[in-house]
Amino acid sequence: MPAQEPVFIAPATDGVRRLLSDRGFVALGATLAAWVMTFAVVAALRALAPQTPVLALFMLLVVVVAMLEGAGPGVLATALSLAAILVLGAPDGSAAPAALIMFLAAGILSSVGGEWVVRRRLRDERASQTLLEREALLRSIFDSAPDAMIVIDEKGIVQSYSAAAQRMFGWSAVEILGRNVSTLMPAPFRQEHDGYLHRYLSTSERRIIGIGRIVAGERKDGSTFPMELNVGEVRSPHGRFFTGFVRDLTERQETEARLQELQSELVHISRLSAMGEMASALAHELNQPLSAISNYLSGARRLLEQTPNADSRSTEAIGKAAEQAIRAGDIIRRLRDFIARGESERSVESLTRLVQEACTLALVGAKEYGVRVQYRLDPRVERVIVDRVQIQQVLLNLVRNALDAMRGQPGRRELVVSTEQAADSMARVSVADTGPGLDPDAAARLFQPFVTTKAQGMGVGLSISKTIVEAHGGQIWHERNPEGGAIFRFTMRLANGVGEAENGKDER
Ligand code: ADP
C-alpha cells in the first residue's frame, strides 16, 4: 500500500529511509552493476585509445545514476568512480588532485540535484497513483450505490451514468453517454428540460437543485415510473456539472397502495362486523317481544275459535299476524347468520410467508419509531388453512397496536413476532411489545367493539380480530409481557395432513 512507503516530504530522513527499503537496495545493486560495466568499458577504451576522457565518462555515470536513483546511489557512484579513476589513471592529466576534487564536488552536486528530481518524480507518481485509487473508489461507489447517479454538463449532456441507472432506465451506458438527459424523461419534461437548465444558468433560481422532488422517469421501453430526484451542482475549471441522484419509488408506492388496500379492507370488515354485532344484539332483544307477540296472537286465535259466532275473518287475520311475527324473527336470525358467516376463502398457506408479508406491511415507517423487530418463526409450524387476507389483517392490527403502544416511549422498544406449535394441532402466533402494557380499566373489554384508549382510535381492530380468529376455529387473548409490555396471541388450525404430504414430496 502506498501509505506504508516512505513519504517524500521530510528532506534528510526520507532519502535514508528510501535507501534502506527494498527499493533502495535494488538501486544500490543497480549502481554497482552500472559502475562495473562502465569500468569495463572505460578500461577497454583506455587500452584502445589512451586519450579516452576517463573523468567525463565516469561523470556521465554519476549524473545518470543520481538522476535515476537519487542522492545515495549518486554518492556511491561518485566514490566508486573516484576509486576507478585512481586505479585506471588518466594520461591526459585529469587525475590530478585539483581535477579529482572538482569531480568529487560535481558528483555531490549531481547527487543533490538528482535527489530533488527523484523526489519530484516519486511525488508525482504517488499523486497520480492516489488519483487513480480515488477514481477507482469513486467508480465503485458510483457503480454499487442503490440509487442511480447521473452526471450532466451545462448543456444537459450525460457525462456519467451509473450501473444502477442502467438497471433503472434500461438504457446502457454506451447508449446514453453523450446524449441529452431528457431521453430519460417523459413528455412534456423531455421537451422542456433544456429550457429549465437554461433558466437556471441565467437566473440561478433553484427549483430542484438542493431541494429534491418527486418526478416521472421514462424507461427505454417507454414505460414511466415515479422517482425521487435530488440534484447537486459542481463547479470545476472545466465548467459546471449537475449530479442527479435518482430513487425508484415504484416499490414504495406499491407498498403504500397495498397497505392502504389492506387498511380499507380492514375498515370494510370492521363495518360488517359492527353490523353483525348490532344484528346479533337486535335479534337477541327482539326475539323475546316477537315470541311474546306470537304467543299472545296464538292465544287470541284460540280464544276466538272457541267463541261462538266469531267472525272467521278475524281468526284468519290473527293467524296471519302470528305468522308474520314468526317470520320477522326468522329474518333477523337469517341476517345475523349471514353476517356472521361473511365471505371467506380458505386455503393452505405458508404461515411464515403470511407473517412476514403482513409484518412488512405493518412495519412501514417503523424504523422512524426506533423499534427493533425480531422474528422467531418455527419452521416446523408452517402450513395452515386460513383466509390469508383475514389472518393478515389480524396480524396487521396487532403489530400496529404494538407500534402505537411503543411510539414515543423512552427506553427499550422491541417487537417480537413468533410462531410456535400449540396443543391440538394448532399453530400459535404471538406479537410481543415492550410498551406500557394494557390499560387496567380497558383490559377486560378490549375485544368488545368500540373500546379504545386512543384519541383517534376506532376500537374495532381487536373485536374484528376476535371475530376472524374464532371463525377460523382459533382463540385470541392477551398476556402480560414478563419483560414489560403486552403480548397478544392467537391460534389457528395447522393443515397437518396437507403439510406433511407436501413436505414428504419435497424430500423425495
Ligand atoms: P384501536 O387501535 O382503534 O384503539 P383496537 O381494538 O385495535 O382499537 O385496540 C383497542 C385498545 O386496546 C387500544 O385502544 C389500546 O388501549 C389497547 N391495546 C391494544 N393493543 C395494545 C398493546 N400492544 N399495548 C397496549 N395497549 C393495547
PDB file of N, CA and C in Angstrom, residues 339-424:
ATOM      1  N   ILE A 339     -74.363 -12.412   8.212  1.00  0.00           N
ATOM      2  CA  ILE A 339     -73.235 -11.518   8.527  1.00  0.00           C
ATOM      3  C   ILE A 339     -72.139 -12.264   9.269  1.00  0.00           C
ATOM      4  N   ALA A 340     -72.556 -13.145  10.168  1.00  0.00           N
ATOM      5  CA  ALA A 340     -71.547 -13.879  10.929  1.00  0.00           C
ATOM      6  C   ALA A 340     -70.726 -14.786  10.020  1.00  0.00           C
ATOM      7  N   ARG A 341     -71.392 -15.330   8.982  1.00  0.00           N
ATOM      8  CA  ARG A 341     -70.672 -16.232   8.084  1.00  0.00           C
ATOM      9  C   ARG A 341     -69.626 -15.474   7.267  1.00  0.00           C
ATOM     10  N   GLY A 342     -70.036 -14.274   6.767  1.00  0.00           N
ATOM     11  CA  GLY A 342     -69.153 -13.440   5.955  1.00  0.00           C
ATOM     12  C   GLY A 342     -68.675 -14.186   4.727  1.00  0.00           C
ATOM     13  N   GLU A 343     -67.733 -13.522   3.965  1.00  0.00           N
ATOM     14  CA  GLU A 343     -67.169 -14.219   2.811  1.00  0.00           C
ATOM     15  C   GLU A 343     -65.767 -14.632   3.212  1.00  0.00           C
ATOM     16  N   SER A 344     -65.451 -15.860   3.040  1.00  0.00           N
ATOM     17  CA  SER A 344     -64.160 -16.322   3.483  1.00  0.00           C
ATOM     18  C   SER A 344     -63.613 -17.328   2.481  1.00  0.00           C
ATOM     19  N   GLU A 345     -62.392 -17.085   2.055  1.00  0.00           N
ATOM     20  CA  GLU A 345     -61.791 -18.038   1.121  1.00  0.00           C
ATOM     21  C   GLU A 345     -60.613 -18.690   1.796  1.00  0.00           C
ATOM     22  N   ARG A 346     -60.788 -19.903   2.212  1.00  0.00           N
ATOM     23  CA  ARG A 346     -59.708 -20.571   2.943  1.00  0.00           C
ATOM     24  C   ARG A 346     -58.874 -21.426   2.000  1.00  0.00           C
ATOM     25  N   SER A 347     -57.582 -21.408   2.250  1.00  0.00           N
ATOM     26  CA  SER A 347     -56.711 -22.311   1.500  1.00  0.00           C
ATOM     27  C   SER A 347     -55.493 -22.612   2.361  1.00  0.00           C
ATOM     28  N   VAL A 348     -54.683 -23.552   1.895  1.00  0.00           N
ATOM     29  CA  VAL A 348     -53.480 -23.898   2.659  1.00  0.00           C
ATOM     30  C   VAL A 348     -52.431 -22.816   2.367  1.00  0.00           C
ATOM     31  N   GLU A 349     -51.942 -22.178   3.415  1.00  0.00           N
ATOM     32  CA  GLU A 349     -50.982 -21.096   3.243  1.00  0.00           C
ATOM     33  C   GLU A 349     -49.730 -21.369   4.062  1.00  0.00           C
ATOM     34  N   SER A 350     -48.617 -20.708   3.653  1.00  0.00           N
ATOM     35  CA  SER A 350     -47.393 -20.794   4.446  1.00  0.00           C
ATOM     36  C   SER A 350     -47.478 -19.740   5.545  1.00  0.00           C
ATOM     37  N   LEU A 351     -47.439 -20.206   6.789  1.00  0.00           N
ATOM     38  CA  LEU A 351     -47.584 -19.278   7.911  1.00  0.00           C
ATOM     39  C   LEU A 351     -46.418 -18.283   7.946  1.00  0.00           C
ATOM     40  N   THR A 352     -45.199 -18.798   7.688  1.00  0.00           N
ATOM     41  CA  THR A 352     -44.021 -17.937   7.718  1.00  0.00           C
ATOM     42  C   THR A 352     -44.172 -16.798   6.713  1.00  0.00           C
ATOM     43  N   ARG A 353     -44.581 -17.161   5.495  1.00  0.00           N
ATOM     44  CA  ARG A 353     -44.706 -16.124   4.463  1.00  0.00           C
ATOM     45  C   ARG A 353     -45.796 -15.125   4.806  1.00  0.00           C
ATOM     46  N   LEU A 354     -46.889 -15.692   5.272  1.00  0.00           N
ATOM     47  CA  LEU A 354     -48.026 -14.851   5.632  1.00  0.00           C
ATOM     48  C   LEU A 354     -47.626 -13.841   6.726  1.00  0.00           C
ATOM     49  N   VAL A 355     -46.899 -14.339   7.743  1.00  0.00           N
ATOM     50  CA  VAL A 355     -46.489 -13.474   8.851  1.00  0.00           C
ATOM     51  C   VAL A 355     -45.519 -12.414   8.356  1.00  0.00           C
ATOM     52  N   GLN A 356     -44.528 -12.858   7.574  1.00  0.00           N
ATOM     53  CA  GLN A 356     -43.528 -11.896   7.118  1.00  0.00           C
ATOM     54  C   GLN A 356     -44.147 -10.818   6.237  1.00  0.00           C
ATOM     55  N   GLU A 357     -45.056 -11.247   5.367  1.00  0.00           N
ATOM     56  CA  GLU A 357     -45.682 -10.281   4.457  1.00  0.00           C
ATOM     57  C   GLU A 357     -46.494  -9.246   5.238  1.00  0.00           C
ATOM     58  N   ALA A 358     -47.296  -9.738   6.176  1.00  0.00           N
ATOM     59  CA  ALA A 358     -48.141  -8.818   6.939  1.00  0.00           C
ATOM     60  C   ALA A 358     -47.282  -7.879   7.782  1.00  0.00           C
ATOM     61  N   CYS A 359     -46.199  -8.431   8.380  1.00  0.00           N
ATOM     62  CA  CYS A 359     -45.356  -7.593   9.231  1.00  0.00           C
ATOM     63  C   CYS A 359     -44.636  -6.539   8.397  1.00  0.00           C
ATOM     64  N   THR A 360     -44.183  -6.932   7.207  1.00  0.00           N
ATOM     65  CA  THR A 360     -43.501  -5.961   6.351  1.00  0.00           C
ATOM     66  C   THR A 360     -44.428  -4.782   6.083  1.00  0.00           C
ATOM     67  N   LEU A 361     -45.667  -5.098   5.786  1.00  0.00           N
ATOM     68  CA  LEU A 361     -46.626  -4.026   5.527  1.00  0.00           C
ATOM     69  C   LEU A 361     -46.875  -3.197   6.782  1.00  0.00           C
ATOM     70  N   ALA A 362     -47.061  -3.901   7.889  1.00  0.00           N
ATOM     71  CA  ALA A 362     -47.392  -3.188   9.120  1.00  0.00           C
ATOM     72  C   ALA A 362     -46.215  -2.355   9.601  1.00  0.00           C
ATOM     73  N   LEU A 363     -44.996  -2.776   9.220  1.00  0.00           N
ATOM     74  CA  LEU A 363     -43.809  -2.094   9.751  1.00  0.00           C
ATOM     75  C   LEU A 363     -43.328  -0.957   8.861  1.00  0.00           C
ATOM     76  N   VAL A 364     -44.081  -0.623   7.839  1.00  0.00           N
ATOM     77  CA  VAL A 364     -43.676   0.514   7.002  1.00  0.00           C
ATOM     78  C   VAL A 364     -43.625   1.727   7.933  1.00  0.00           C
ATOM     79  N   GLY A 365     -42.436   2.370   7.975  1.00  0.00           N
ATOM     80  CA  GLY A 365     -42.316   3.549   8.832  1.00  0.00           C
ATOM     81  C   GLY A 365     -41.910   3.227  10.261  1.00  0.00           C
ATOM     82  N   ALA A 366     -41.784   1.903  10.596  1.00  0.00           N
ATOM     83  CA  ALA A 366     -41.465   1.546  11.981  1.00  0.00           C
ATOM     84  C   ALA A 366     -40.069   2.007  12.375  1.00  0.00           C
ATOM     85  N   LYS A 367     -39.188   2.074  11.366  1.00  0.00           N
ATOM     86  CA  LYS A 367     -37.821   2.493  11.652  1.00  0.00           C
ATOM     87  C   LYS A 367     -37.815   3.878  12.298  1.00  0.00           C
ATOM     88  N   GLU A 368     -38.739   4.709  11.813  1.00  0.00           N
ATOM     89  CA  GLU A 368     -38.804   6.065  12.353  1.00  0.00           C
ATOM     90  C   GLU A 368     -39.197   6.063  13.831  1.00  0.00           C
ATOM     91  N   TYR A 369     -39.891   5.008  14.279  1.00  0.00           N
ATOM     92  CA  TYR A 369     -40.255   4.939  15.696  1.00  0.00           C
ATOM     93  C   TYR A 369     -39.085   4.400  16.520  1.00  0.00           C
ATOM     94  N   GLY A 370     -38.003   3.950  15.859  1.00  0.00           N
ATOM     95  CA  GLY A 370     -36.861   3.400  16.581  1.00  0.00           C
ATOM     96  C   GLY A 370     -37.170   2.041  17.204  1.00  0.00           C
ATOM     97  N   VAL A 371     -37.957   1.237  16.532  1.00  0.00           N
ATOM     98  CA  VAL A 371     -38.333  -0.069  17.088  1.00  0.00           C
ATOM     99  C   VAL A 371     -37.448  -1.161  16.500  1.00  0.00           C
ATOM    100  N   ARG A 372     -36.942  -2.050  17.401  1.00  0.00           N
ATOM    101  CA  ARG A 372     -36.163  -3.198  16.917  1.00  0.00           C
ATOM    102  C   ARG A 372     -37.108  -4.369  16.732  1.00  0.00           C
ATOM    103  N   VAL A 373     -37.057  -4.974  15.547  1.00  0.00           N
ATOM    104  CA  VAL A 373     -38.016  -6.048  15.270  1.00  0.00           C
ATOM    105  C   VAL A 373     -37.290  -7.387  15.213  1.00  0.00           C
ATOM    106  N   GLN A 374     -37.840  -8.389  15.866  1.00  0.00           N
ATOM    107  CA  GLN A 374     -37.248  -9.737  15.820  1.00  0.00           C
ATOM    108  C   GLN A 374     -38.313 -10.737  15.407  1.00  0.00           C
ATOM    109  N   TYR A 375     -37.920 -11.679  14.557  1.00  0.00           N
ATOM    110  CA  TYR A 375     -38.841 -12.747  14.192  1.00  0.00           C
ATOM    111  C   TYR A 375     -38.319 -14.036  14.808  1.00  0.00           C
ATOM    112  N   ARG A 376     -39.199 -14.800  15.420  1.00  0.00           N
ATOM    113  CA  ARG A 376     -38.814 -16.142  15.885  1.00  0.00           C
ATOM    114  C   ARG A 376     -39.834 -17.104  15.298  1.00  0.00           C
ATOM    115  N   LEU A 377     -39.595 -17.471  14.046  1.00  0.00           N
ATOM    116  CA  LEU A 377     -40.594 -18.269  13.342  1.00  0.00           C
ATOM    117  C   LEU A 377     -40.142 -19.724  13.306  1.00  0.00           C
ATOM    118  N   ASP A 378     -40.941 -20.580  13.873  1.00  0.00           N
ATOM    119  CA  ASP A 378     -40.605 -22.003  13.915  1.00  0.00           C
ATOM    120  C   ASP A 378     -40.887 -22.626  12.537  1.00  0.00           C
ATOM    121  N   PRO A 379     -39.839 -23.117  11.877  1.00  0.00           N
ATOM    122  CA  PRO A 379     -40.052 -23.646  10.526  1.00  0.00           C
ATOM    123  C   PRO A 379     -40.921 -24.902  10.516  1.00  0.00           C
ATOM    124  N   ARG A 380     -41.077 -25.543  11.682  1.00  0.00           N
ATOM    125  CA  ARG A 380     -41.900 -26.762  11.707  1.00  0.00           C
ATOM    126  C   ARG A 380     -43.394 -26.430  11.709  1.00  0.00           C
ATOM    127  N   VAL A 381     -43.697 -25.182  12.093  1.00  0.00           N
ATOM    128  CA  VAL A 381     -45.097 -24.765  12.118  1.00  0.00           C
ATOM    129  C   VAL A 381     -45.305 -23.952  10.851  1.00  0.00           C
ATOM    130  N   GLU A 382     -45.765 -24.597   9.811  1.00  0.00           N
ATOM    131  CA  GLU A 382     -45.698 -23.916   8.531  1.00  0.00           C
ATOM    132  C   GLU A 382     -47.039 -23.828   7.803  1.00  0.00           C
ATOM    133  N   ARG A 383     -47.702 -24.970   7.605  1.00  0.00           N
ATOM    134  CA  ARG A 383     -48.901 -24.960   6.752  1.00  0.00           C
ATOM    135  C   ARG A 383     -50.169 -24.770   7.583  1.00  0.00           C
ATOM    136  N   VAL A 384     -50.922 -23.746   7.227  1.00  0.00           N
ATOM    137  CA  VAL A 384     -52.174 -23.503   7.955  1.00  0.00           C
ATOM    138  C   VAL A 384     -53.309 -23.330   6.943  1.00  0.00           C
ATOM    139  N   ILE A 385     -54.538 -23.661   7.375  1.00  0.00           N
ATOM    140  CA  ILE A 385     -55.691 -23.464   6.483  1.00  0.00           C
ATOM    141  C   ILE A 385     -56.398 -22.201   6.935  1.00  0.00           C
ATOM    142  N   VAL A 386     -56.257 -21.156   6.146  1.00  0.00           N
ATOM    143  CA  VAL A 386     -56.822 -19.864   6.570  1.00  0.00           C
ATOM    144  C   VAL A 386     -57.279 -19.041   5.368  1.00  0.00           C
ATOM    145  N   ASP A 387     -58.013 -17.996   5.663  1.00  0.00           N
ATOM    146  CA  ASP A 387     -58.246 -16.947   4.683  1.00  0.00           C
ATOM    147  C   ASP A 387     -57.075 -15.976   4.880  1.00  0.00           C
ATOM    148  N   ARG A 388     -56.148 -15.998   3.939  1.00  0.00           N
ATOM    149  CA  ARG A 388     -54.887 -15.285   4.120  1.00  0.00           C
ATOM    150  C   ARG A 388     -55.111 -13.807   4.459  1.00  0.00           C
ATOM    151  N   VAL A 389     -55.975 -13.151   3.676  1.00  0.00           N
ATOM    152  CA  VAL A 389     -56.169 -11.707   3.871  1.00  0.00           C
ATOM    153  C   VAL A 389     -56.713 -11.428   5.268  1.00  0.00           C
ATOM    154  N   GLN A 390     -57.636 -12.270   5.720  1.00  0.00           N
ATOM    155  CA  GLN A 390     -58.217 -12.018   7.040  1.00  0.00           C
ATOM    156  C   GLN A 390     -57.189 -12.197   8.154  1.00  0.00           C
ATOM    157  N   ILE A 391     -56.391 -13.286   8.068  1.00  0.00           N
ATOM    158  CA  ILE A 391     -55.386 -13.514   9.117  1.00  0.00           C
ATOM    159  C   ILE A 391     -54.310 -12.423   9.064  1.00  0.00           C
ATOM    160  N   GLN A 392     -53.993 -11.979   7.855  1.00  0.00           N
ATOM    161  CA  GLN A 392     -53.016 -10.889   7.748  1.00  0.00           C
ATOM    162  C   GLN A 392     -53.577  -9.619   8.382  1.00  0.00           C
ATOM    163  N   GLN A 393     -54.887  -9.443   8.272  1.00  0.00           N
ATOM    164  CA  GLN A 393     -55.474  -8.268   8.896  1.00  0.00           C
ATOM    165  C   GLN A 393     -55.385  -8.339  10.410  1.00  0.00           C
ATOM    166  N   VAL A 394     -55.528  -9.534  10.958  1.00  0.00           N
ATOM    167  CA  VAL A 394     -55.382  -9.704  12.410  1.00  0.00           C
ATOM    168  C   VAL A 394     -53.960  -9.299  12.814  1.00  0.00           C
ATOM    169  N   LEU A 395     -52.979  -9.830  12.056  1.00  0.00           N
ATOM    170  CA  LEU A 395     -51.576  -9.544  12.366  1.00  0.00           C
ATOM    171  C   LEU A 395     -51.258  -8.067  12.213  1.00  0.00           C
ATOM    172  N   LEU A 396     -51.737  -7.514  11.118  1.00  0.00           N
ATOM    173  CA  LEU A 396     -51.505  -6.089  10.836  1.00  0.00           C
ATOM    174  C   LEU A 396     -52.017  -5.256  12.003  1.00  0.00           C
ATOM    175  N   ASN A 397     -53.181  -5.625  12.488  1.00  0.00           N
ATOM    176  CA  ASN A 397     -53.802  -4.910  13.581  1.00  0.00           C
ATOM    177  C   ASN A 397     -52.989  -5.039  14.867  1.00  0.00           C
ATOM    178  N   LEU A 398     -52.521  -6.270  15.156  1.00  0.00           N
ATOM    179  CA  LEU A 398     -51.763  -6.482  16.393  1.00  0.00           C
ATOM    180  C   LEU A 398     -50.421  -5.753  16.334  1.00  0.00           C
ATOM    181  N   VAL A 399     -49.756  -5.828  15.159  1.00  0.00           N
ATOM    182  CA  VAL A 399     -48.437  -5.186  15.049  1.00  0.00           C
ATOM    183  C   VAL A 399     -48.591  -3.671  15.120  1.00  0.00           C
ATOM    184  N   ARG A 400     -49.610  -3.147  14.456  1.00  0.00           N
ATOM    185  CA  ARG A 400     -49.831  -1.691  14.501  1.00  0.00           C
ATOM    186  C   ARG A 400     -50.130  -1.236  15.935  1.00  0.00           C
ATOM    187  N   ASN A 401     -50.945  -2.020  16.650  1.00  0.00           N
ATOM    188  CA  ASN A 401     -51.236  -1.684  18.051  1.00  0.00           C
ATOM    189  C   ASN A 401     -49.959  -1.675  18.872  1.00  0.00           C
ATOM    190  N   ALA A 402     -49.084  -2.691  18.631  1.00  0.00           N
ATOM    191  CA  ALA A 402     -47.832  -2.774  19.392  1.00  0.00           C
ATOM    192  C   ALA A 402     -46.967  -1.552  19.092  1.00  0.00           C
ATOM    193  N   LEU A 403     -46.901  -1.166  17.804  1.00  0.00           N
ATOM    194  CA  LEU A 403     -46.097   0.007  17.442  1.00  0.00           C
ATOM    195  C   LEU A 403     -46.676   1.265  18.090  1.00  0.00           C
ATOM    196  N   ASP A 404     -48.007   1.380  18.046  1.00  0.00           N
ATOM    197  CA  ASP A 404     -48.662   2.545  18.659  1.00  0.00           C
ATOM    198  C   ASP A 404     -48.324   2.614  20.147  1.00  0.00           C
ATOM    199  N   ALA A 405     -48.318   1.425  20.794  1.00  0.00           N
ATOM    200  CA  ALA A 405     -48.067   1.396  22.231  1.00  0.00           C
ATOM    201  C   ALA A 405     -46.637   1.844  22.553  1.00  0.00           C
ATOM    202  N   MET A 406     -45.697   1.543  21.645  1.00  0.00           N
ATOM    203  CA  MET A 406     -44.288   1.862  21.943  1.00  0.00           C
ATOM    204  C   MET A 406     -43.873   3.234  21.431  1.00  0.00           C
ATOM    205  N   ARG A 407     -44.735   3.817  20.597  1.00  0.00           N
ATOM    206  CA  ARG A 407     -44.353   5.089  19.975  1.00  0.00           C
ATOM    207  C   ARG A 407     -44.119   6.164  21.056  1.00  0.00           C
ATOM    208  N   GLY A 408     -43.000   6.859  20.910  1.00  0.00           N
ATOM    209  CA  GLY A 408     -42.719   7.968  21.816  1.00  0.00           C
ATOM    210  C   GLY A 408     -42.360   7.522  23.224  1.00  0.00           C
ATOM    211  N   GLN A 409     -42.221   6.200  23.409  1.00  0.00           N
ATOM    212  CA  GLN A 409     -41.904   5.732  24.745  1.00  0.00           C
ATOM    213  C   GLN A 409     -40.403   5.709  24.972  1.00  0.00           C
ATOM    214  N   PRO A 410     -39.922   6.163  26.144  1.00  0.00           N
ATOM    215  CA  PRO A 410     -38.474   6.128  26.364  1.00  0.00           C
ATOM    216  C   PRO A 410     -38.030   4.681  26.609  1.00  0.00           C
ATOM    217  N   GLY A 411     -36.741   4.444  26.451  1.00  0.00           N
ATOM    218  CA  GLY A 411     -36.193   3.109  26.759  1.00  0.00           C
ATOM    219  C   GLY A 411     -36.366   2.132  25.617  1.00  0.00           C
ATOM    220  N   ARG A 412     -36.330   0.833  26.015  1.00  0.00           N
ATOM    221  CA  ARG A 412     -36.315  -0.252  25.054  1.00  0.00           C
ATOM    222  C   ARG A 412     -37.590  -0.300  24.225  1.00  0.00           C
ATOM    223  N   ARG A 413     -37.452  -0.439  22.915  1.00  0.00           N
ATOM    224  CA  ARG A 413     -38.641  -0.618  22.067  1.00  0.00           C
ATOM    225  C   ARG A 413     -38.403  -1.838  21.206  1.00  0.00           C
ATOM    226  N   GLU A 414     -38.943  -2.963  21.651  1.00  0.00           N
ATOM    227  CA  GLU A 414     -38.695  -4.210  20.931  1.00  0.00           C
ATOM    228  C   GLU A 414     -39.995  -4.891  20.592  1.00  0.00           C
ATOM    229  N   LEU A 415     -40.043  -5.371  19.360  1.00  0.00           N
ATOM    230  CA  LEU A 415     -41.229  -6.091  18.914  1.00  0.00           C
ATOM    231  C   LEU A 415     -40.772  -7.495  18.537  1.00  0.00           C
ATOM    232  N   VAL A 416     -41.387  -8.498  19.120  1.00  0.00           N
ATOM    233  CA  VAL A 416     -41.023  -9.878  18.769  1.00  0.00           C
ATOM    234  C   VAL A 416     -42.256 -10.569  18.198  1.00  0.00           C
ATOM    235  N   VAL A 417     -42.125 -11.054  16.978  1.00  0.00           N
ATOM    236  CA  VAL A 417     -43.228 -11.778  16.358  1.00  0.00           C
ATOM    237  C   VAL A 417     -42.792 -13.240  16.272  1.00  0.00           C
ATOM    238  N   SER A 418     -43.570 -14.141  16.870  1.00  0.00           N
ATOM    239  CA  SER A 418     -43.131 -15.537  16.860  1.00  0.00           C
ATOM    240  C   SER A 418     -44.262 -16.480  16.483  1.00  0.00           C
ATOM    241  N   THR A 419     -43.859 -17.637  15.980  1.00  0.00           N
ATOM    242  CA  THR A 419     -44.845 -18.683  15.704  1.00  0.00           C
ATOM    243  C   THR A 419     -44.375 -19.943  16.413  1.00  0.00           C
ATOM    244  N   GLU A 420     -45.303 -20.718  16.913  1.00  0.00           N
ATOM    245  CA  GLU A 420     -44.922 -21.983  17.549  1.00  0.00           C
ATOM    246  C   GLU A 420     -46.095 -22.948  17.502  1.00  0.00           C
ATOM    247  N   GLN A 421     -45.770 -24.194  17.821  1.00  0.00           N
ATOM    248  CA  GLN A 421     -46.816 -25.239  17.825  1.00  0.00           C
ATOM    249  C   GLN A 421     -47.588 -25.156  19.143  1.00  0.00           C
ATOM    250  N   ALA A 422     -48.910 -25.208  19.064  1.00  0.00           N
ATOM    251  CA  ALA A 422     -49.719 -25.239  20.284  1.00  0.00           C
ATOM    252  C   ALA A 422     -50.395 -26.612  20.342  1.00  0.00           C
ATOM    253  N   ALA A 423     -51.114 -26.843  21.424  1.00  0.00           N
ATOM    254  CA  ALA A 423     -51.756 -28.160  21.580  1.00  0.00           C
ATOM    255  C   ALA A 423     -52.830 -28.364  20.507  1.00  0.00           C
ATOM    256  N   ASP A 424     -53.263 -29.584  20.307  1.00  0.00           N
ATOM    257  CA  ASP A 424     -54.367 -29.948  19.415  1.00  0.00           C
ATOM    258  C   ASP A 424     -54.160 -29.507  17.970  1.00  0.00           C
TER     259      ASP A 424
END
